[in-house]
CSV table of C-alpha atoms and ligand atoms in Angstrom, one decimal:
chain,number,residue,atom,x,y,z
A,1,MET,CA,17.6,0.4,-11.2
A,2,LYS,CA,20.6,0.7,-8.9
A,3,LYS,CA,19.6,0.0,-5.3
A,4,GLU,CA,21.1,2.5,-2.9
A,5,PRO,CA,20.0,3.0,0.7
A,6,PHE,CA,18.7,6.5,1.5
A,7,VAL,CA,20.7,6.4,4.8
A,8,THR,CA,24.5,6.0,5.5
A,9,LEU,CA,26.2,3.5,7.8
A,10,GLU,CA,27.3,6.4,10.0
A,11,GLN,CA,23.7,7.6,10.3
A,12,LEU,CA,22.5,4.1,11.1
A,13,LYS,CA,25.1,3.6,13.8
A,14,GLU,CA,24.0,6.9,15.4
A,15,ILE,CA,20.3,6.1,15.2
A,16,ALA,CA,20.9,2.6,16.7
A,17,GLU,CA,22.3,4.2,19.8
A,18,THR,CA,18.9,5.5,20.6
A,19,TYR,CA,16.6,3.0,18.8
A,20,PRO,CA,17.9,-0.6,18.8
A,21,THR,CA,17.5,-2.7,15.7
A,22,PRO,CA,15.3,-3.9,14.1
A,23,PHE,CA,13.5,-0.7,13.1
A,24,TYR,CA,11.7,0.7,10.1
A,25,LEU,CA,13.1,3.9,8.7
A,26,TYR,CA,11.2,6.2,6.3
A,27,ASP,CA,12.7,8.9,4.0
A,28,GLU,CA,10.7,12.2,4.2
A,29,LYS,CA,12.6,13.7,1.3
A,30,GLY,CA,11.8,10.8,-1.0
A,31,ILE,CA,8.1,10.7,0.1
A,32,ARG,CA,7.7,14.4,-0.6
A,33,GLU,CA,9.5,14.4,-4.0
A,34,ASN,CA,7.4,11.4,-5.2
A,35,ALA,CA,4.1,12.9,-4.0
A,36,LYS,CA,4.9,16.1,-5.8
A,37,ALA,CA,5.7,14.3,-9.0
A,38,LEU,CA,2.4,12.4,-8.9
A,39,LYS,CA,0.5,15.6,-8.3
A,40,GLU,CA,2.2,17.2,-11.3
A,41,ALA,CA,1.7,14.2,-13.5
A,42,PHE,CA,-2.1,14.5,-13.1
A,43,ALA,CA,-2.2,18.3,-12.9
A,44,TRP,CA,-3.9,18.3,-16.4
A,45,ASN,CA,-7.0,17.0,-14.6
A,46,PRO,CA,-8.5,19.7,-12.4
A,47,GLY,CA,-10.4,17.3,-10.1
A,48,TYR,CA,-7.5,14.9,-9.7
A,49,LYS,CA,-7.0,13.4,-6.2
A,50,GLU,CA,-4.9,10.7,-4.7
A,51,TYR,CA,-6.5,8.8,-1.8
A,52,PHE,CA,-3.5,7.1,-0.2
A,53,ALA,CA,-4.2,3.4,0.5
A,54,VAL,CA,-4.0,3.6,4.3
A,55,LYS,CA,-3.5,-0.2,4.6
A,56,ALA,CA,-0.1,0.1,2.9
A,57,THR,CA,1.4,2.2,5.6
A,58,PRO,CA,-1.1,3.1,8.4
A,59,ASN,CA,1.1,5.7,10.1
A,60,PRO,CA,-0.5,9.1,10.8
A,61,PHE,CA,2.8,11.0,10.6
A,62,LEU,CA,3.5,9.6,7.1
A,63,ILE,CA,-0.1,10.2,6.0
A,64,ASN,CA,0.2,13.8,7.2
A,65,ILE,CA,3.2,14.3,4.9
A,66,LEU,CA,1.1,13.2,1.9
A,67,ARG,CA,-1.7,15.5,2.9
A,68,ASP,CA,0.6,18.5,2.1
A,69,TYR,CA,0.2,17.4,-1.5
A,70,GLY,CA,-3.6,17.2,-1.4
A,71,CYS,CA,-3.9,13.5,-0.7
A,72,GLY,CA,-6.9,12.0,1.1
A,73,CYS,CA,-7.3,8.5,2.6
A,74,ASP,CA,-8.5,5.3,1.0
A,75,CYS,CA,-9.7,3.2,3.9
A,76,SER,CA,-10.7,-0.5,4.0
A,77,SER,CA,-11.7,-1.1,7.6
A,78,MET,CA,-13.0,0.4,10.8
A,79,THR,CA,-9.6,1.2,12.3
A,80,GLU,CA,-8.4,2.8,9.1
A,81,LEU,CA,-11.5,5.0,9.1
A,82,MET,CA,-10.8,5.8,12.8
A,83,LEU,CA,-7.2,6.7,11.9
A,84,ALA,CA,-8.4,9.1,9.1
A,85,ASP,CA,-10.9,10.7,11.5
A,86,ALA,CA,-8.3,11.0,14.2
A,87,ILE,CA,-6.0,13.1,12.0
A,88,GLY,CA,-8.8,15.2,10.7
A,89,VAL,CA,-9.3,13.6,7.3
A,90,ARG,CA,-13.1,13.7,6.9
A,91,GLY,CA,-16.0,13.7,4.4
A,92,GLU,CA,-15.1,13.3,0.8
A,93,ASP,CA,-11.4,13.2,1.6
A,94,ILE,CA,-12.1,9.6,2.6
A,95,MET,CA,-12.7,6.9,0.0
A,96,PHE,CA,-14.1,3.8,1.7
A,97,SER,CA,-13.1,0.9,-0.7
A,98,SER,CA,-13.8,-2.2,1.3
A,99,ASN,CA,-15.1,-5.6,0.5
A,100,ASP,CA,-17.1,-8.2,2.5
A,101,THR,CA,-18.0,-5.1,4.6
A,102,PRO,CA,-19.4,-5.4,8.1
A,103,ALA,CA,-22.5,-3.2,8.7
A,104,GLU,CA,-20.9,-1.1,11.4
A,105,GLU,CA,-18.1,-0.1,9.0
A,106,PHE,CA,-20.6,1.1,6.5
A,107,ALA,CA,-22.4,3.0,9.2
A,108,TYR,CA,-19.2,4.6,10.5
A,109,ALA,CA,-18.0,5.5,6.9
A,110,ALA,CA,-21.4,7.1,6.3
A,111,ARG,CA,-21.2,9.1,9.6
A,112,LEU,CA,-17.8,10.5,8.5
A,113,GLY,CA,-19.3,11.4,5.1
A,114,ALA,CA,-16.8,9.2,3.3
A,115,VAL,CA,-17.3,8.3,-0.3
A,116,ILE,CA,-18.5,4.7,-0.3
A,117,ASN,CA,-17.2,2.5,-3.0
A,118,LEU,CA,-19.5,-0.6,-3.3
A,119,ASP,CA,-17.8,-3.9,-3.9
A,120,ASP,CA,-20.9,-5.8,-4.7
A,121,TYR,CA,-24.4,-5.5,-6.1
A,122,THR,CA,-26.0,-6.9,-2.9
A,123,HIS,CA,-24.3,-4.2,-0.9
A,124,ILE,CA,-26.8,-1.7,-2.2
A,125,GLU,CA,-29.6,-3.2,-0.2
A,126,PHE,CA,-27.2,-4.0,2.7
A,127,LEU,CA,-26.0,-0.4,2.8
A,128,GLU,CA,-29.5,1.0,2.6
A,129,GLN,CA,-30.7,-1.2,5.4
A,130,THR,CA,-27.7,-0.3,7.5
A,131,ILE,CA,-27.8,3.5,7.2
A,132,GLY,CA,-31.4,4.0,6.2
A,133,LYS,CA,-30.7,5.5,2.8
A,134,ILE,CA,-28.4,5.6,-0.2
A,135,PRO,CA,-25.8,8.4,-0.1
A,136,GLU,CA,-26.1,11.0,-2.9
A,137,THR,CA,-22.5,10.4,-4.0
A,138,ILE,CA,-21.7,6.7,-4.5
A,139,SER,CA,-19.1,4.6,-6.3
A,140,CYS,CA,-19.1,1.1,-7.7
A,141,ARG,CA,-16.3,-1.3,-8.2
A,142,TYR,CA,-16.1,-3.1,-11.5
A,143,ASN,CA,-14.5,-6.4,-12.3
A,144,PRO,CA,-14.5,-7.2,-16.1
A,145,GLY,CA,-13.4,-10.8,-15.5
A,146,GLY,CA,-11.0,-12.7,-17.7
A,147,ILE,CA,-7.3,-12.0,-17.7
A,148,PHE,CA,-5.7,-8.7,-17.5
A,149,GLN,CA,-2.7,-8.9,-19.9
A,150,ILE,CA,0.1,-7.7,-17.7
A,151,SER,CA,1.9,-10.5,-16.0
A,152,ASN,CA,2.4,-10.3,-12.3
A,153,ASP,CA,2.9,-12.5,-9.3
A,154,ILE,CA,0.2,-11.2,-7.0
A,155,MET,CA,-2.8,-10.3,-9.1
A,156,ASP,CA,-3.4,-10.3,-12.8
A,157,ASN,CA,-6.4,-12.4,-13.2
A,158,PRO,CA,-9.6,-10.4,-12.5
A,159,GLY,CA,-11.8,-13.5,-13.4
A,160,ASP,CA,-10.3,-15.2,-10.4
A,161,SER,CA,-10.5,-12.2,-8.0
A,162,LYS,CA,-13.1,-11.7,-5.3
A,163,TYR,CA,-13.5,-8.0,-5.9
A,164,GLY,CA,-16.0,-6.0,-7.8
A,165,MET,CA,-19.2,-6.4,-9.9
A,166,THR,CA,-19.7,-8.0,-13.3
A,167,LYS,CA,-20.6,-5.6,-16.1
A,168,GLU,CA,-24.2,-6.6,-16.0
A,169,GLN,CA,-24.4,-6.1,-12.2
A,170,LEU,CA,-22.6,-2.7,-12.6
A,171,PHE,CA,-25.2,-1.4,-15.0
A,172,ASP,CA,-28.1,-2.7,-12.8
A,173,ALA,CA,-26.4,-1.2,-9.7
A,174,TYR,CA,-26.3,2.2,-11.3
A,175,ARG,CA,-30.0,2.0,-12.3
A,176,VAL,CA,-31.1,0.8,-8.8
A,177,LEU,CA,-28.9,3.4,-7.1
A,178,MET,CA,-30.4,6.2,-9.1
A,179,LYS,CA,-33.9,5.0,-8.2
A,180,LYS,CA,-32.9,5.0,-4.6
A,181,GLY,CA,-31.7,8.6,-4.7
A,182,ALA,CA,-28.0,8.5,-5.7
A,183,LYS,CA,-27.1,11.6,-7.7
A,184,ARG,CA,-23.4,11.6,-8.3
A,185,PHE,CA,-21.4,8.5,-9.4
A,186,GLY,CA,-18.0,7.1,-9.3
A,187,LEU,CA,-16.5,4.1,-11.1
A,188,HIS,CA,-13.6,2.0,-9.7
A,189,ALA,CA,-11.5,-1.0,-10.7
A,190,PHE,CA,-8.2,-2.6,-9.5
A,191,LEU,CA,-7.1,-5.1,-12.1
A,192,ALA,CA,-3.4,-5.7,-11.5
A,193,SER,CA,-1.1,-5.2,-8.6
A,194,ASN,CA,2.6,-4.0,-8.5
A,195,THR,CA,2.7,-3.3,-12.2
A,196,VAL,CA,6.2,-2.3,-13.3
A,197,THR,CA,5.2,-0.8,-16.6
A,198,ASN,CA,4.0,2.6,-17.7
A,199,GLU,CA,1.2,0.8,-19.6
A,200,TYR,CA,-1.0,-0.4,-16.8
A,201,TYR,CA,-2.9,2.8,-15.9
A,202,PRO,CA,-3.5,3.9,-19.5
A,203,MET,CA,-4.9,0.3,-20.2
A,204,LEU,CA,-7.0,0.3,-17.1
A,205,ALA,CA,-8.2,3.9,-17.9
A,206,ARG,CA,-9.4,2.8,-21.3
A,207,VAL,CA,-11.5,-0.1,-19.8
A,208,LEU,CA,-13.0,2.3,-17.2
A,209,PHE,CA,-13.5,5.3,-19.5
A,210,GLU,CA,-15.2,3.2,-22.2
A,211,THR,CA,-17.4,1.6,-19.5
A,212,ALA,CA,-18.2,4.9,-18.0
A,213,ALA,CA,-19.2,6.4,-21.4
A,214,GLU,CA,-21.5,3.4,-21.9
A,215,LEU,CA,-22.9,3.7,-18.4
A,216,LYS,CA,-23.7,7.3,-19.0
A,217,LYS,CA,-25.4,6.6,-22.3
A,218,GLU,CA,-27.5,3.7,-21.0
A,219,THR,CA,-28.4,4.9,-17.5
A,220,GLY,CA,-28.0,8.7,-17.8
A,221,ALA,CA,-26.0,8.6,-14.5
A,222,ASP,CA,-24.0,11.7,-13.7
A,223,ILE,CA,-20.5,10.2,-13.4
A,224,ARG,CA,-18.2,12.6,-11.5
A,225,PHE,CA,-15.1,10.6,-11.0
A,226,ILE,CA,-13.2,7.5,-12.2
A,227,ASN,CA,-11.0,5.8,-9.7
A,228,LEU,CA,-7.9,4.1,-11.1
A,229,SER,CA,-7.2,2.7,-7.6
A,230,GLY,CA,-3.8,1.2,-6.8
A,231,GLY,CA,-1.5,-1.1,-8.6
A,232,ILE,CA,1.4,1.1,-9.9
A,233,GLY,CA,4.4,-0.9,-8.8
A,234,ILE,CA,8.0,-0.3,-7.8
A,235,PRO,CA,11.2,-2.0,-9.0
A,236,TYR,CA,12.0,-4.3,-6.1
A,237,ARG,CA,14.7,-6.0,-8.2
A,238,PRO,CA,17.8,-4.1,-9.4
A,239,ASP,CA,17.2,-5.3,-12.9
A,240,GLN,CA,13.8,-3.6,-13.1
A,241,GLU,CA,13.1,-0.2,-14.5
A,242,ALA,CA,11.1,2.2,-12.3
A,243,ASN,CA,7.8,3.5,-13.6
A,244,ASP,CA,7.8,7.1,-14.9
A,245,ILE,CA,4.8,8.7,-13.3
A,246,ARG,CA,4.9,11.6,-15.9
A,247,VAL,CA,4.6,9.1,-18.7
A,248,ILE,CA,1.8,7.3,-16.9
A,249,GLY,CA,-0.1,10.6,-16.3
A,250,GLU,CA,0.4,11.6,-19.9
A,251,GLY,CA,-0.8,8.1,-21.0
A,252,VAL,CA,-4.0,8.5,-19.0
A,253,ARG,CA,-4.5,12.0,-20.4
A,254,LYS,CA,-4.3,10.7,-24.0
A,255,VAL,CA,-7.0,8.1,-23.3
A,256,TYR,CA,-9.1,10.7,-21.5
A,257,GLU,CA,-9.1,12.9,-24.5
A,258,GLU,CA,-9.7,10.0,-26.9
A,259,VAL,CA,-12.6,8.5,-25.0
A,260,LEU,CA,-14.1,10.7,-22.3
A,261,VAL,CA,-13.9,14.1,-23.9
A,262,PRO,CA,-15.8,13.0,-27.1
A,263,ALA,CA,-18.4,11.4,-24.9
A,264,GLY,CA,-19.1,14.8,-23.3
A,265,MET,CA,-17.4,13.7,-20.1
A,266,GLY,CA,-14.5,16.1,-20.1
A,267,ASN,CA,-15.1,17.2,-16.6
A,268,VAL,CA,-14.8,13.8,-14.9
A,269,ALA,CA,-12.2,13.8,-12.1
A,270,ILE,CA,-9.5,11.1,-12.0
A,271,TYR,CA,-8.9,9.6,-8.6
A,272,THR,CA,-6.1,7.2,-7.6
A,273,GLU,CA,-5.7,5.0,-4.5
A,274,LEU,CA,-2.0,4.3,-4.6
A,275,GLY,CA,-0.2,2.7,-1.7
A,276,ARG,CA,3.0,0.9,-2.8
A,277,PHE,CA,4.0,3.6,-5.3
A,278,MET,CA,3.6,6.3,-2.6
A,279,MET,CA,5.6,4.7,0.1
A,280,GLY,CA,7.3,1.5,-1.0
A,281,PRO,CA,10.8,2.8,-2.0
A,282,TYR,CA,10.9,5.3,0.9
A,283,GLY,CA,10.9,2.9,3.7
A,284,CYS,CA,13.5,0.2,4.7
A,285,LEU,CA,13.8,-2.4,7.4
A,286,VAL,CA,17.1,-2.1,9.3
A,287,THR,CA,18.3,-5.2,11.0
A,288,LYS,CA,21.6,-6.5,12.4
A,289,ALA,CA,23.3,-9.8,11.7
A,290,ILE,CA,23.4,-11.5,15.1
A,291,HIS,CA,24.4,-15.1,14.1
A,292,GLU,CA,26.0,-17.0,11.3
A,293,LYS,CA,25.4,-20.7,10.9
A,294,HIS,CA,27.2,-23.2,8.7
A,295,THR,CA,25.3,-26.4,8.1
A,296,HIS,CA,23.9,-27.7,4.8
A,297,LYS,CA,23.7,-24.1,3.7
A,298,GLU,CA,25.2,-20.8,4.9
A,299,TYR,CA,22.8,-18.9,7.1
A,300,ILE,CA,22.9,-15.4,8.4
A,301,GLY,CA,20.5,-14.9,11.3
A,302,CYS,CA,19.3,-11.3,11.9
A,303,ASP,CA,17.3,-9.6,14.6
A,304,ALA,CA,14.3,-9.0,12.4
A,305,CYS,CA,12.0,-11.7,11.3
A,306,ALA,CA,8.9,-12.3,9.2
A,307,VAL,CA,6.8,-10.5,11.9
A,308,ASN,CA,8.5,-7.3,10.8
A,309,LEU,CA,8.3,-8.1,7.1
A,310,MET,CA,6.1,-10.8,5.8
A,311,ARG,CA,6.2,-10.4,2.0
A,312,PRO,CA,9.1,-12.8,1.4
A,313,ALA,CA,7.5,-15.5,3.4
A,314,MET,CA,4.0,-14.8,2.1
A,315,TYR,CA,4.7,-14.2,-1.7
A,316,GLY,CA,8.3,-15.3,-2.1
A,317,ALA,CA,8.8,-11.5,-2.7
A,318,TYR,CA,12.2,-10.2,-3.5
A,319,HIS,CA,13.6,-7.4,-1.3
A,320,HIS,CA,17.0,-6.2,-2.1
A,321,ILE,CA,19.5,-6.3,0.8
A,322,THR,CA,22.5,-4.0,1.3
A,323,VAL,CA,25.2,-5.0,3.7
A,324,MET,CA,26.1,-1.5,5.0
A,325,GLY,CA,29.7,-0.5,4.6
A,326,LYS,CA,30.4,-3.4,2.2
A,327,GLU,CA,28.7,-1.9,-0.9
A,328,ASP,CA,31.9,-2.2,-3.0
A,329,GLU,CA,32.9,-5.6,-1.8
A,330,PRO,CA,32.5,-8.6,-4.1
A,331,LEU,CA,29.3,-10.7,-3.9
A,332,ASP,CA,31.3,-13.8,-3.2
A,333,HIS,CA,29.1,-15.4,-0.6
A,334,VAL,CA,25.7,-17.2,-1.0
A,335,TYR,CA,23.4,-16.9,2.0
A,336,ASP,CA,20.0,-17.5,3.3
A,337,VAL,CA,19.2,-14.5,5.4
A,338,THR,CA,16.8,-15.6,8.1
A,339,GLY,CA,14.7,-14.4,11.1
A,340,SER,CA,14.1,-16.4,14.2
A,341,LEU,CA,10.6,-17.7,13.8
A,342,CYS,CA,9.9,-21.4,14.1
A,343,GLU,CA,8.9,-21.4,10.4
A,344,ASN,CA,11.3,-22.4,7.7
A,345,ASN,CA,9.9,-19.7,5.4
A,346,ASP,CA,11.2,-17.0,7.7
A,347,LYS,CA,13.8,-15.9,5.3
A,348,PHE,CA,14.4,-12.5,3.9
A,349,ALA,CA,16.6,-13.9,1.1
A,350,ILE,CA,17.3,-17.4,-0.2
A,351,ASP,CA,20.6,-18.2,-2.0
A,352,ARG,CA,21.4,-14.5,-2.2
A,353,LYS,CA,24.8,-13.5,-3.5
A,354,LEU,CA,26.1,-11.0,-0.9
A,355,PRO,CA,29.4,-9.8,0.4
A,356,ARG,CA,30.8,-11.6,3.4
A,357,ILE,CA,28.6,-10.8,6.4
A,358,ASP,CA,30.0,-10.5,9.9
A,359,LYS,CA,28.0,-10.5,13.1
A,360,GLY,CA,27.1,-6.9,14.0
A,361,ASP,CA,26.8,-5.8,10.3
A,362,PHE,CA,23.8,-3.6,9.6
A,363,LEU,CA,21.6,-5.0,6.8
A,364,VAL,CA,19.2,-2.6,5.0
A,365,ILE,CA,16.2,-4.4,3.5
A,366,HIS,CA,15.0,-2.2,0.8
A,367,ASP,CA,11.5,-1.1,-0.4
A,368,THR,CA,9.6,-2.0,2.7
A,369,GLY,CA,7.8,1.3,3.0
A,370,ALA,CA,4.4,-0.1,1.8
A,371,HIS,CA,2.7,-3.4,2.8
A,372,GLY,CA,5.7,-4.0,5.1
A,373,PHE,CA,5.3,-3.0,8.7
A,374,ALA,CA,1.5,-3.0,8.2
A,375,MET,CA,1.4,-6.7,7.4
A,376,GLY,CA,3.2,-7.5,10.6
A,377,TYR,CA,1.8,-10.0,13.0
A,378,ASN,CA,2.8,-11.4,16.4
A,379,TYR,CA,3.7,-15.1,15.7
A,380,ASN,CA,6.1,-16.7,18.2
A,381,GLY,CA,5.2,-13.8,20.5
A,382,LYS,CA,7.5,-11.5,18.5
A,383,LEU,CA,6.9,-7.8,18.9
A,384,LYS,CA,6.6,-5.1,16.2
A,385,SER,CA,9.5,-2.8,15.8
A,386,ALA,CA,9.7,1.0,16.0
A,387,GLU,CA,9.0,3.2,13.0
A,388,LEU,CA,11.3,6.1,12.5
A,389,LEU,CA,11.3,9.1,10.1
A,390,LEU,CA,14.5,10.4,8.6
A,391,ARG,CA,13.6,14.1,8.3
A,392,GLU,CA,14.7,16.3,5.5
A,393,ASP,CA,17.1,18.0,7.8
A,394,GLY,CA,18.8,14.7,8.7
A,395,SER,CA,17.2,14.4,12.2
A,396,VAL,CA,15.3,11.3,13.2
A,397,GLN,CA,11.8,11.3,14.6
A,398,LEU,CA,10.1,8.3,16.4
A,399,ILE,CA,6.8,8.0,14.6
A,400,ARG,CA,5.7,4.7,16.3
A,401,ARG,CA,7.4,3.2,19.3
A,402,ALA,CA,8.4,-0.4,19.4
A,403,GLU,CA,5.9,-2.7,21.0
A,404,THR,CA,6.6,-4.0,24.5
A,405,PRO,CA,5.4,-7.2,26.1
A,406,LYS,CA,2.6,-5.2,27.7
A,407,ASP,CA,1.2,-4.5,24.2
A,408,TYR,CA,1.4,-8.2,23.4
A,409,PHE,CA,-0.5,-9.2,26.6
A,410,ALA,CA,-2.9,-6.3,26.5
A,411,ALA,CA,-5.9,-8.4,25.5
A,412,PHE,CA,-5.5,-10.5,28.6
A,413,ASP,CA,-6.6,-7.6,30.7
A,414,CYS,CA,-8.9,-9.8,32.7
A,415,PHE,CA,-5.9,-11.7,34.1
A,416,ASP,CA,-4.4,-10.2,37.2
A,417,ILE,CA,-1.3,-12.3,36.8
A,418,LEU,CA,-0.1,-10.1,34.0
A,419,LYS,CA,-0.8,-6.8,35.7
A,420,ASP,CA,2.8,-6.0,36.7
A,421,LEU,CA,4.2,-6.3,33.2
A,422,VAL,CA,6.1,-3.4,31.8
B,501,PLP,C1,-4.5,-2.5,-1.7
B,501,PLP,C2,-5.4,-1.5,-2.3
B,501,PLP,C3,-4.9,-0.3,-2.9
B,501,PLP,C4,-3.4,0.0,-2.9
B,501,PLP,O1,-2.7,-0.9,-3.7
B,501,PLP,P1,-1.2,-0.7,-4.1
B,501,PLP,O2,-0.8,-1.9,-4.8
B,501,PLP,O3,-0.5,-0.5,-2.8
B,501,PLP,O4,-1.1,0.5,-4.9
B,501,PLP,C5,-5.8,0.6,-3.5
B,501,PLP,N1,-7.1,0.3,-3.5
B,501,PLP,C6,-7.6,-0.8,-3.0
B,501,PLP,C7,-9.1,-1.0,-3.0
B,501,PLP,C8,-6.8,-1.8,-2.4
B,501,PLP,O5,-7.3,-2.9,-1.9
């Protein structure tokens, strides 16, 4: 897939006059078109709902755009629940899919009326003790073990993953939950991450639909929804083909009609918890080349670092880079594009063929709209950048200001010495 920025050099120059680099920029138009396409792809299922995985891009302005298309929030922690609550996403518009869950998070999720998705069999008792009962609507996360046959760098080996219950535990969980008062059930699994194939969801759907039909038969549980979770990927590399969400939706529909309808389960709602697919391509990290260094290799030093985007350092992930204004120049230089951390893995690209880069050039690092900004940290005392939204009308809105030293030192509030910081 050809990688083209959703912003021009002229626009970037103008934006940078108000908001210095580095910054994250999101594309409202792209987010809307994609959310609409997803909704249409699953329109065959009347109960369909996307619960956006808040952890991917926890920005209330962006989540509010998705809400225009009926999306709820998939939360995994206390602060993500708080964020959902703060913007008015409540009750069954929240899916709480967490693991290793602290008691206070279950308590808060229950207070908000969120749908709780249990990661483990032992969480039944833990939840009951924490909130004094079992909610009438409850979901369980399934892990069939073994290997899920779609190869992928991040997660393709359920037998090796910490999430979910075994099949035996799942069946026991449903029985115990029913005894304890649960009336409406959901089933969830997340078996592979960043899948760039239209086959993943239909394959996962078959596993879940068959299991749900068995569960219904053996336990009599009233299964209301099946949650296909996240995992639909995006083409980070130019040689990858983008998923076609219509083909994916149609693939799931076929399996639904083949497995669920004959089992008398033709009214089950399909839920998704997509993160990367919803936002990944519609955000980029904009940085400027500030140094060049010629030693044993050729280095370009930019003003962003792994604090702004950790995926290359953490997973060796590829993010395409466009040198703005030089799109048509030959790729006749080989660079390591680095940040300033005192960590040799602080590189956005290694041995990347690029056009000649000059100091002051704008670099657009593509596909950082999900699991990008959110993974940021503060190593070397580096601060998080601003997040900006490129509106459909071409204007730019600040949707999160850049951190200041005061934010960095905020937790030292007992120390007078820092009180005059700005
Ligand atoms: C991370 C996560 C998601 C979103 O995953 P993507 O790969 O961004 O689609 C959804 N559900 C759960 C439980 C997750 O942990």
